[in-house]
mmCIF file with all atom_site columns, C-alpha atoms in Angstrom:
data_model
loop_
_atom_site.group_PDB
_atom_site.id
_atom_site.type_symbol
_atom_site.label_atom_id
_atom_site.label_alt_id
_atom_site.label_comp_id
_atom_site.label_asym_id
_atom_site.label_entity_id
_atom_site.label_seq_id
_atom_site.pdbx_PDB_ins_code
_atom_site.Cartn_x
_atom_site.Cartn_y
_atom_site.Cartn_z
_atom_site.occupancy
_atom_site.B_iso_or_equiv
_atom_site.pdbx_formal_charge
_atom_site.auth_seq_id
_atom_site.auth_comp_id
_atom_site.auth_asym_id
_atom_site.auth_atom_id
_atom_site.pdbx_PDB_model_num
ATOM 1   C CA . UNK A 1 1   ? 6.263   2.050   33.420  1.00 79.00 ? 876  UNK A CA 1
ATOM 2   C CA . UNK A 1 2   ? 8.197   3.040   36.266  1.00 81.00 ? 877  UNK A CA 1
ATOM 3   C CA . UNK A 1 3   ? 5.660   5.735   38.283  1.00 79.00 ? 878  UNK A CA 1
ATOM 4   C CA . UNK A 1 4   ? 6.315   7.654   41.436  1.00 80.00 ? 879  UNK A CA 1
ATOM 5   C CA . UNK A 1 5   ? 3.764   7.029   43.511  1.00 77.00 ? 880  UNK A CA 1
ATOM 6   C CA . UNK A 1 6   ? 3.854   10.379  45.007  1.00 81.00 ? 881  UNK A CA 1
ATOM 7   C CA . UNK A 1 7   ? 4.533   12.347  42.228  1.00 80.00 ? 882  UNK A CA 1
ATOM 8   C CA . UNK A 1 8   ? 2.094   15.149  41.936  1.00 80.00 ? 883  UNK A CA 1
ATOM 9   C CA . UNK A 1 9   ? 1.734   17.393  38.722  1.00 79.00 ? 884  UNK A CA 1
ATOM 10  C CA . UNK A 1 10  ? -0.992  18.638  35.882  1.00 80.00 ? 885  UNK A CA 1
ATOM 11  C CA . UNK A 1 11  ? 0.404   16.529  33.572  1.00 82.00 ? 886  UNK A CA 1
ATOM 12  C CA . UNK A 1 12  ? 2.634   13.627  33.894  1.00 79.00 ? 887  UNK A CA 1
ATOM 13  C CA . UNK A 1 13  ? 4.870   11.581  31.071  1.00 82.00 ? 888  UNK A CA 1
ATOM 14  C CA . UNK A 1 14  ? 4.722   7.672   31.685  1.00 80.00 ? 889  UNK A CA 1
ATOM 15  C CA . UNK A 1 15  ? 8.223   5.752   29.685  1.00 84.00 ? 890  UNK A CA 1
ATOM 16  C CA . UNK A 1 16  ? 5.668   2.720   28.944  1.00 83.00 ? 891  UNK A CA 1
ATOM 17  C CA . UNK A 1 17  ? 7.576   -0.483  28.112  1.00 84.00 ? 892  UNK A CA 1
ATOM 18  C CA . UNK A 1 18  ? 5.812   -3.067  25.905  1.00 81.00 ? 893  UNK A CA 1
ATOM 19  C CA . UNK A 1 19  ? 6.263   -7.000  26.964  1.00 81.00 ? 894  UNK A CA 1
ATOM 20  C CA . UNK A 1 20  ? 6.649   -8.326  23.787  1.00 75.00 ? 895  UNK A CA 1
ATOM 21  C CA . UNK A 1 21  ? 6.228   -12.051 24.526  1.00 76.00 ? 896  UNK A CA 1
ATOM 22  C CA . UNK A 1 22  ? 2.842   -11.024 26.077  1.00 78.00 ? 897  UNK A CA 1
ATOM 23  C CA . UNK A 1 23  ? 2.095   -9.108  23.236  1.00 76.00 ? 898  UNK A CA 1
ATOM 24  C CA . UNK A 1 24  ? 1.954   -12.032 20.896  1.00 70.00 ? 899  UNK A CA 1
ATOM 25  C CA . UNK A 1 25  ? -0.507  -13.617 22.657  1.00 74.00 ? 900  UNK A CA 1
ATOM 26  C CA . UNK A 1 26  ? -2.865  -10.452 23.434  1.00 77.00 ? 901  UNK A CA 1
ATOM 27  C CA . UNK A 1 27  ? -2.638  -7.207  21.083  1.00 79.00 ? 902  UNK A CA 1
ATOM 28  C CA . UNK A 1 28  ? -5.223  -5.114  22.772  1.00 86.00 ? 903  UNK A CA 1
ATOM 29  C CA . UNK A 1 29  ? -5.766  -3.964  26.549  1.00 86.00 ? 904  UNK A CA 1
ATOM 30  C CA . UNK A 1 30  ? -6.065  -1.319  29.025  1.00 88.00 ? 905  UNK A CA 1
ATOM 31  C CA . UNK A 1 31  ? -3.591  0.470   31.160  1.00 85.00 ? 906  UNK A CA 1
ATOM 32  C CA . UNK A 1 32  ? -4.971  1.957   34.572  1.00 87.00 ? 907  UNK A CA 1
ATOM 33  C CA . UNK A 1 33  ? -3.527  4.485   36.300  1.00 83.00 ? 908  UNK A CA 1
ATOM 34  C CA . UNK A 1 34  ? -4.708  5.828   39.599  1.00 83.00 ? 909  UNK A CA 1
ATOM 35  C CA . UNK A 1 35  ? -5.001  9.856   40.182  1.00 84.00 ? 910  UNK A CA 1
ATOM 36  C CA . UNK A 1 36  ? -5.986  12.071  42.842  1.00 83.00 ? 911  UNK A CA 1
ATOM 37  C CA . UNK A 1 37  ? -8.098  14.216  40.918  1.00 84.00 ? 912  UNK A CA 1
ATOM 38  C CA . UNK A 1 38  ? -11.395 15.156  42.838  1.00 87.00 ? 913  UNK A CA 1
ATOM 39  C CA . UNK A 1 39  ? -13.613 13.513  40.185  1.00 89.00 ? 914  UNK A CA 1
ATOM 40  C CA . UNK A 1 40  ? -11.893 10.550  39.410  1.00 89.00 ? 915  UNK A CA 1
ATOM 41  C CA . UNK A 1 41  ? -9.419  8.228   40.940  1.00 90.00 ? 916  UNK A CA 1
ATOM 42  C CA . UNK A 1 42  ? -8.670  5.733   37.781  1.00 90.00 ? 917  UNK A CA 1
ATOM 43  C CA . UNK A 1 43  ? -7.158  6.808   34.010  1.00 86.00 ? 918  UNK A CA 1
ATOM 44  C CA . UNK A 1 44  ? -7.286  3.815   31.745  1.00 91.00 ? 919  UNK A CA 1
ATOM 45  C CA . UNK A 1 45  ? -5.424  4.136   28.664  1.00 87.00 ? 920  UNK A CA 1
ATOM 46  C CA . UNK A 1 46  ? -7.070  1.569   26.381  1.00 91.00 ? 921  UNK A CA 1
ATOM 47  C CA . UNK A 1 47  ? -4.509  0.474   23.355  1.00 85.00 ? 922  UNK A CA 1
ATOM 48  C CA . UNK A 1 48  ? -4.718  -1.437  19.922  1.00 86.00 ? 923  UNK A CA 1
ATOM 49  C CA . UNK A 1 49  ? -0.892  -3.215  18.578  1.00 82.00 ? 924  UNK A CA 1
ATOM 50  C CA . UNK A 1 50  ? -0.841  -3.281  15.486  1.00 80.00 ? 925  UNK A CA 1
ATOM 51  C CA . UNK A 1 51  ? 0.783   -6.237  13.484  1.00 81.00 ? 926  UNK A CA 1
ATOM 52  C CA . UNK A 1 52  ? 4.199   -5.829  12.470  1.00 87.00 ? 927  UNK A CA 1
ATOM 53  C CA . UNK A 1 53  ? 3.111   -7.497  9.091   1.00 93.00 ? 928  UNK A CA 1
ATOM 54  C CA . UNK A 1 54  ? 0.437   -6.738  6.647   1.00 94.00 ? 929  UNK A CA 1
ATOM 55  C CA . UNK A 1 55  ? -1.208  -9.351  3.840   1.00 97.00 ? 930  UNK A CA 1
ATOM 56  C CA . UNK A 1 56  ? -2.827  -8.238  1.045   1.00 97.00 ? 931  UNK A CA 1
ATOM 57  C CA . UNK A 1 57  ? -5.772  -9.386  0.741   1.00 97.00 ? 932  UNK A CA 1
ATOM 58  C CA . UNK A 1 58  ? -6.273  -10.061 4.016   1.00 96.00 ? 933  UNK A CA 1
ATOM 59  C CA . UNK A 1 59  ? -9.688  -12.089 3.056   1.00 97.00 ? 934  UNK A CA 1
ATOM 60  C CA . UNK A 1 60  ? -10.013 -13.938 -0.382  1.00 97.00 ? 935  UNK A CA 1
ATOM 61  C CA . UNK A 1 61  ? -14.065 -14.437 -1.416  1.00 97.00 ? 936  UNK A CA 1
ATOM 62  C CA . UNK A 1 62  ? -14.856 -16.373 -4.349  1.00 97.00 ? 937  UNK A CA 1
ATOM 63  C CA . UNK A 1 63  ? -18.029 -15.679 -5.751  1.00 95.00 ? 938  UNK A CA 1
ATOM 64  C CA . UNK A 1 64  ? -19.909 -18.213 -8.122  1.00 93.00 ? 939  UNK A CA 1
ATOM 65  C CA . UNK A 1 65  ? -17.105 -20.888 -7.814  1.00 96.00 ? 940  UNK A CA 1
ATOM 66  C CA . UNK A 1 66  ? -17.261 -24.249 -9.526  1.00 95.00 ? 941  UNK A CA 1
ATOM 67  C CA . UNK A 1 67  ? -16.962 -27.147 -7.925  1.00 96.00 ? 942  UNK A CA 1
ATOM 68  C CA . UNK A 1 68  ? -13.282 -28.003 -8.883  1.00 96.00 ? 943  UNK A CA 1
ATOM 69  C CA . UNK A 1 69  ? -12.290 -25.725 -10.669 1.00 96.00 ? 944  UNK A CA 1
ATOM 70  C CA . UNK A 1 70  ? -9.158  -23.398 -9.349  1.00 97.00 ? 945  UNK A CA 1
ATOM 71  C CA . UNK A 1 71  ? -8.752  -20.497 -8.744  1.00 97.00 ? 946  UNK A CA 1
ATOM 72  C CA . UNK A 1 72  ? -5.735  -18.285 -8.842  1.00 97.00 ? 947  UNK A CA 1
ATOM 73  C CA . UNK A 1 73  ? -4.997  -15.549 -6.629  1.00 97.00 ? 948  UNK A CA 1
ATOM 74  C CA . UNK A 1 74  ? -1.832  -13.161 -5.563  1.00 97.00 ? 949  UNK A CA 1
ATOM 75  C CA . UNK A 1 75  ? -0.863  -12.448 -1.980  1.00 98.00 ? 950  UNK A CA 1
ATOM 76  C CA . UNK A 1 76  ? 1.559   -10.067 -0.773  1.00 98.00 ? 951  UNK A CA 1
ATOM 77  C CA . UNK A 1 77  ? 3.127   -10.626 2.850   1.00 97.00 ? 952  UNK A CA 1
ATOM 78  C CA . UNK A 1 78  ? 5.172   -7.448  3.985   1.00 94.00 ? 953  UNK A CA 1
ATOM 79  C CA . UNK A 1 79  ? 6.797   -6.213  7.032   1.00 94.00 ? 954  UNK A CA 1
ATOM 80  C CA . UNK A 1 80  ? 5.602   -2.316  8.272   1.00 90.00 ? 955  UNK A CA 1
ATOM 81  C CA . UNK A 1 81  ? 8.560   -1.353  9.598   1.00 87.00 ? 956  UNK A CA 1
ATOM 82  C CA . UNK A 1 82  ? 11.133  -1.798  7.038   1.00 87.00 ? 957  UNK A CA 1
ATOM 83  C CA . UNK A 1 83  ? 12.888  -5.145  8.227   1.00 89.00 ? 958  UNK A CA 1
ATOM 84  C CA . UNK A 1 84  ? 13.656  -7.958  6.500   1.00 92.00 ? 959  UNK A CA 1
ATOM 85  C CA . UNK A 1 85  ? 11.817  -11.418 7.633   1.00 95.00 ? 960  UNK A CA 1
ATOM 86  C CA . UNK A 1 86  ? 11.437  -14.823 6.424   1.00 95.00 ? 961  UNK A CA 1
ATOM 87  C CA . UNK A 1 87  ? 8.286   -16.999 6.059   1.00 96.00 ? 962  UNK A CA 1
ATOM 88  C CA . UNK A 1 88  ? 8.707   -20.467 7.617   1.00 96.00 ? 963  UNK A CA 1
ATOM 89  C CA . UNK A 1 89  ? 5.642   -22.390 6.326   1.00 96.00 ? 964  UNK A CA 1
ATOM 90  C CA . UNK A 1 90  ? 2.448   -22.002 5.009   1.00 97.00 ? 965  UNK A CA 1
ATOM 91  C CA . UNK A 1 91  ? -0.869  -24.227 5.068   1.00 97.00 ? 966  UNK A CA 1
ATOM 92  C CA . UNK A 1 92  ? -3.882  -24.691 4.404   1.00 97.00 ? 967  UNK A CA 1
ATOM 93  C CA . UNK A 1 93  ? -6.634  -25.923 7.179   1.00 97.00 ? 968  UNK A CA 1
ATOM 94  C CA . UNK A 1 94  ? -8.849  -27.381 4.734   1.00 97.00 ? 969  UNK A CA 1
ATOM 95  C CA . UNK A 1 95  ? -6.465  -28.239 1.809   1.00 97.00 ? 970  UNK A CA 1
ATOM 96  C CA . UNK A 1 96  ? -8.735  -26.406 -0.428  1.00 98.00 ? 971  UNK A CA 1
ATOM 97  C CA . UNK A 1 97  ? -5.906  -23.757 -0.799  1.00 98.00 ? 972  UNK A CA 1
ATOM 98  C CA . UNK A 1 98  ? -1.928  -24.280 -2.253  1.00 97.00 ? 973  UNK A CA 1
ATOM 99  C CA . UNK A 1 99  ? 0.701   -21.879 -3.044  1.00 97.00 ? 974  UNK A CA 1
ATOM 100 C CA . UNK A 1 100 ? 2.566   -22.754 -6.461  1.00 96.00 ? 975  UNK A CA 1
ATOM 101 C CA . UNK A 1 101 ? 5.132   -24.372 -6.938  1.00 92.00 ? 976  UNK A CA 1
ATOM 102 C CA . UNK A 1 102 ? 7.876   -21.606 -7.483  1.00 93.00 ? 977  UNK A CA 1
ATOM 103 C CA . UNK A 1 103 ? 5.568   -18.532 -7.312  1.00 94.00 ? 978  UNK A CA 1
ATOM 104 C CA . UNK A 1 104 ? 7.114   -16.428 -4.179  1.00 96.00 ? 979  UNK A CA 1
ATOM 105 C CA . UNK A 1 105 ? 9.253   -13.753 -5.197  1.00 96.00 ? 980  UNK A CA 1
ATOM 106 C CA . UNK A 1 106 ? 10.888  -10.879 -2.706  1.00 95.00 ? 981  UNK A CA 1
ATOM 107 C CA . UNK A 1 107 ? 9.466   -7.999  -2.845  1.00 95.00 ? 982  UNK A CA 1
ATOM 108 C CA . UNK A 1 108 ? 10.958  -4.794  -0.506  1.00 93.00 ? 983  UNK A CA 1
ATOM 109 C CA . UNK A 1 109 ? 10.304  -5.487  2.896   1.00 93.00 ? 984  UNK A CA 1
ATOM 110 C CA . UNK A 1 110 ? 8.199   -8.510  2.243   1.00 96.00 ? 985  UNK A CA 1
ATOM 111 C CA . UNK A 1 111 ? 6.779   -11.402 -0.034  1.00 97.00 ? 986  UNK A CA 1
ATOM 112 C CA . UNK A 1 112 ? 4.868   -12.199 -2.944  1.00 98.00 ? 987  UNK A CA 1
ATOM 113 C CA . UNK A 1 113 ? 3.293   -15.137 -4.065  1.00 98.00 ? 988  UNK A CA 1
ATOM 114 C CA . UNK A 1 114 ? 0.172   -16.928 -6.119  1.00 98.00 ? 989  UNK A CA 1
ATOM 115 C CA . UNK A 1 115 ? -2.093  -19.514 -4.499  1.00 98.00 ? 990  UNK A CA 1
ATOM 116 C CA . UNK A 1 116 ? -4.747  -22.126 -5.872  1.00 98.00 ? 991  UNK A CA 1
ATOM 117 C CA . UNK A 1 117 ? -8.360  -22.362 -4.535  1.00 98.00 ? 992  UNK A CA 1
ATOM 118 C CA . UNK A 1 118 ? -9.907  -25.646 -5.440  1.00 98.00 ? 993  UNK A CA 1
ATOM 119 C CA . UNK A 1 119 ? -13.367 -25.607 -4.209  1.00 97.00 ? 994  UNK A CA 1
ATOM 120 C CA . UNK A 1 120 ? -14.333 -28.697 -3.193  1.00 97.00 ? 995  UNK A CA 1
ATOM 121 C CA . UNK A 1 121 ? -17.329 -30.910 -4.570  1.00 96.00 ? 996  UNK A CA 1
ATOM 122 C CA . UNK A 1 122 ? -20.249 -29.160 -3.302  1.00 94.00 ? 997  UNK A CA 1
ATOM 123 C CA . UNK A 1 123 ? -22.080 -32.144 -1.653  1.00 93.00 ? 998  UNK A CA 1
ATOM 124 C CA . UNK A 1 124 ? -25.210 -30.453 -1.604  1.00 92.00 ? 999  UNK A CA 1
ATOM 125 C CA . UNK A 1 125 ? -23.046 -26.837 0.075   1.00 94.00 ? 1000 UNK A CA 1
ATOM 126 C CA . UNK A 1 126 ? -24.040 -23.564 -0.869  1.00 95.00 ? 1001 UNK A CA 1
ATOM 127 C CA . UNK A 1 127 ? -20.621 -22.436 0.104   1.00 97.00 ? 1002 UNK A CA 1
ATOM 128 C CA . UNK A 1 128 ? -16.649 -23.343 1.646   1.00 98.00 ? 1003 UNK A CA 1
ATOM 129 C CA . UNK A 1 129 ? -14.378 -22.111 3.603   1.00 98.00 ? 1004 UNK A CA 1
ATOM 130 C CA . UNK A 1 130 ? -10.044 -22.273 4.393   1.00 98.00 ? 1005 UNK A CA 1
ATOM 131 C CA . UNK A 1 131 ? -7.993  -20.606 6.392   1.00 98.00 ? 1006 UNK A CA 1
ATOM 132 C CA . UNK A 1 132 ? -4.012  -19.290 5.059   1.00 98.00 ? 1007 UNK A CA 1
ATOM 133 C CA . UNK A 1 133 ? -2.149  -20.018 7.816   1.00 98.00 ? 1008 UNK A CA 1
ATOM 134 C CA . UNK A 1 134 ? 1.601   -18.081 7.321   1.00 97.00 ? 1009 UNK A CA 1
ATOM 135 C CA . UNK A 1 135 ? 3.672   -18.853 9.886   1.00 96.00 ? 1010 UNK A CA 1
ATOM 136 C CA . UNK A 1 136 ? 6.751   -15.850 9.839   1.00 95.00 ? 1011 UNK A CA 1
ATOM 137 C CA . UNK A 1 137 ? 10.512  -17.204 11.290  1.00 94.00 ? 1012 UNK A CA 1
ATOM 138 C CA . UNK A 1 138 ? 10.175  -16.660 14.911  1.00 86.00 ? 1013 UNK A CA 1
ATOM 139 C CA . UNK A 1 139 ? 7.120   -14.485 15.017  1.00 82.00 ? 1014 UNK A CA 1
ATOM 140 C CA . UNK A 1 140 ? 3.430   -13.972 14.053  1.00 87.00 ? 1015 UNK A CA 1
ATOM 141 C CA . UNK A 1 141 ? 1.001   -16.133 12.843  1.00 92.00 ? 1016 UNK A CA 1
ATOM 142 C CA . UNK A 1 142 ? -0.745  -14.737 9.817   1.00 95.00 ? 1017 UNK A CA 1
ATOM 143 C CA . UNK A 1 143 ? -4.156  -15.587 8.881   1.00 95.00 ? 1018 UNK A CA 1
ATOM 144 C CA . UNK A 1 144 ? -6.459  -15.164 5.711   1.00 97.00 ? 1019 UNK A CA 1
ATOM 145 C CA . UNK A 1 145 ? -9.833  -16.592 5.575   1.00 97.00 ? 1020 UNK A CA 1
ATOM 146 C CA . UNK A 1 146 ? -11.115 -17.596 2.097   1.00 98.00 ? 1021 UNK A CA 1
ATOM 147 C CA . UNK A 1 147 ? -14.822 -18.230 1.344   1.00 97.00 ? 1022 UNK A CA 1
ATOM 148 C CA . UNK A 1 148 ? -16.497 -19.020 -1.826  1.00 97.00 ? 1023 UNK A CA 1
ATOM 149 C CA . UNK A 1 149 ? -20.120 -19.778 -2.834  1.00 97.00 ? 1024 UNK A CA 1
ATOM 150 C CA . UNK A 1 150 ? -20.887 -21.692 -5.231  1.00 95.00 ? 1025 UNK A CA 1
ATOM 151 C CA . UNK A 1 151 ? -22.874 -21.140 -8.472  1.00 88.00 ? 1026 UNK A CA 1
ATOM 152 C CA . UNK A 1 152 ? -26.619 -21.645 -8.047  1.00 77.00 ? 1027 UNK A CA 1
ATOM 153 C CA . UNK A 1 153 ? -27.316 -24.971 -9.749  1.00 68.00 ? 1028 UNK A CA 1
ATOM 154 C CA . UNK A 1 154 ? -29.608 -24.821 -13.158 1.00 55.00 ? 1029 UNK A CA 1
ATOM 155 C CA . UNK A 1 155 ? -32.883 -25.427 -12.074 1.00 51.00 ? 1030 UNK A CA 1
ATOM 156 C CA . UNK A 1 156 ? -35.356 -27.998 -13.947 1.00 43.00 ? 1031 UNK A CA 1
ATOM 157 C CA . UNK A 1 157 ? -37.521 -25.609 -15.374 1.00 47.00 ? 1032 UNK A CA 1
ATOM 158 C CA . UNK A 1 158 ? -34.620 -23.403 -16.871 1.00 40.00 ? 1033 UNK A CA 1
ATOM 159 C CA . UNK A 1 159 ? -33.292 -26.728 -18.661 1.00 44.00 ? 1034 UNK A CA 1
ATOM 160 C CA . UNK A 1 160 ? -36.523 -27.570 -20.180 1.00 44.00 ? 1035 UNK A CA 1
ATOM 161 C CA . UNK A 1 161 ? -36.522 -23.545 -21.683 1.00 44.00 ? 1036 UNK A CA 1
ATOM 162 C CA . UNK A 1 162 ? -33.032 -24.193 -23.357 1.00 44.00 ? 1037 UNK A CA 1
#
């Protein structure tokens, strides 16, 4: 913002300018502003961005998975302020999640699409995890974690029962 230093008033309107490249990198911080009021000599004006894009879910959990067997779940990708984007890739870091073949669709002011969970063997694991990585066309990188916990295996003693 551009501030007169010597401006003097009871209240004051800043024109604040956002940097959006620095943005991207850091969506909250503070913005100081020094005063001559008796009792203080520092405002700071502590702010939140919020994404341009919202996914829904924005956390997939998997509750008494099976080792290898998928799972199939929607996500929906959209844009909050009514513009039209494109998604440029989209991964998996553990490989345990795909998106199928042929399954986005546009929606208004975003994207839908189904993915696959395959949990992997369990290798003695109680549990997994992946990360969604969506990568927009020239902007954010969207993320959605995915855990799942596997069932608890039979025990001996409830095999003999059966």
């Amino acid at each position: 913002a551009q501030i007169d230093p010597y401006l003097k008033g009871t209240q004051i309107e800043l024109d604040l300018k956002a940097d959006i490249e620095k943005l991207k990198i850091n969506k909250t911080g503070e913005i100081d502003v020094r005063v001559t009021h008796p009792e203080m000599d520092i405002v700071t004006l502590p702010f939140d961005v919020l994404s341009r894009f919202t996914v829904i879910p924005p956390k997939i959990t998997i509750m008494t998975a099976d080792p290898q067997v998928p799972y199939e779940r929607d996500i929906l990708v959209y844009n909050k302020y009514d513009q039209k984007f494109e998604i440029e890739s989209i991964s998996s870091k553990n490989n345990y999640i795909t998106v199928l073949a042929d399954s986005m669709t546009e929606v208004k002011n975003g994207y839908q699409f189904k993915i696959k969970v395959l949990p992997p063997p369990r290798e003695g694991k109680t549990s997994f995890n992946d990360e969604l990585d969506i990568q927009v066309k020239n902007g954010e990188l969207l993320k959605v974690n995915c855990s799942g916990y596997y069932n608890l295996p039979e025990s001996s003693e409830t095999k003999k029962d059966n």
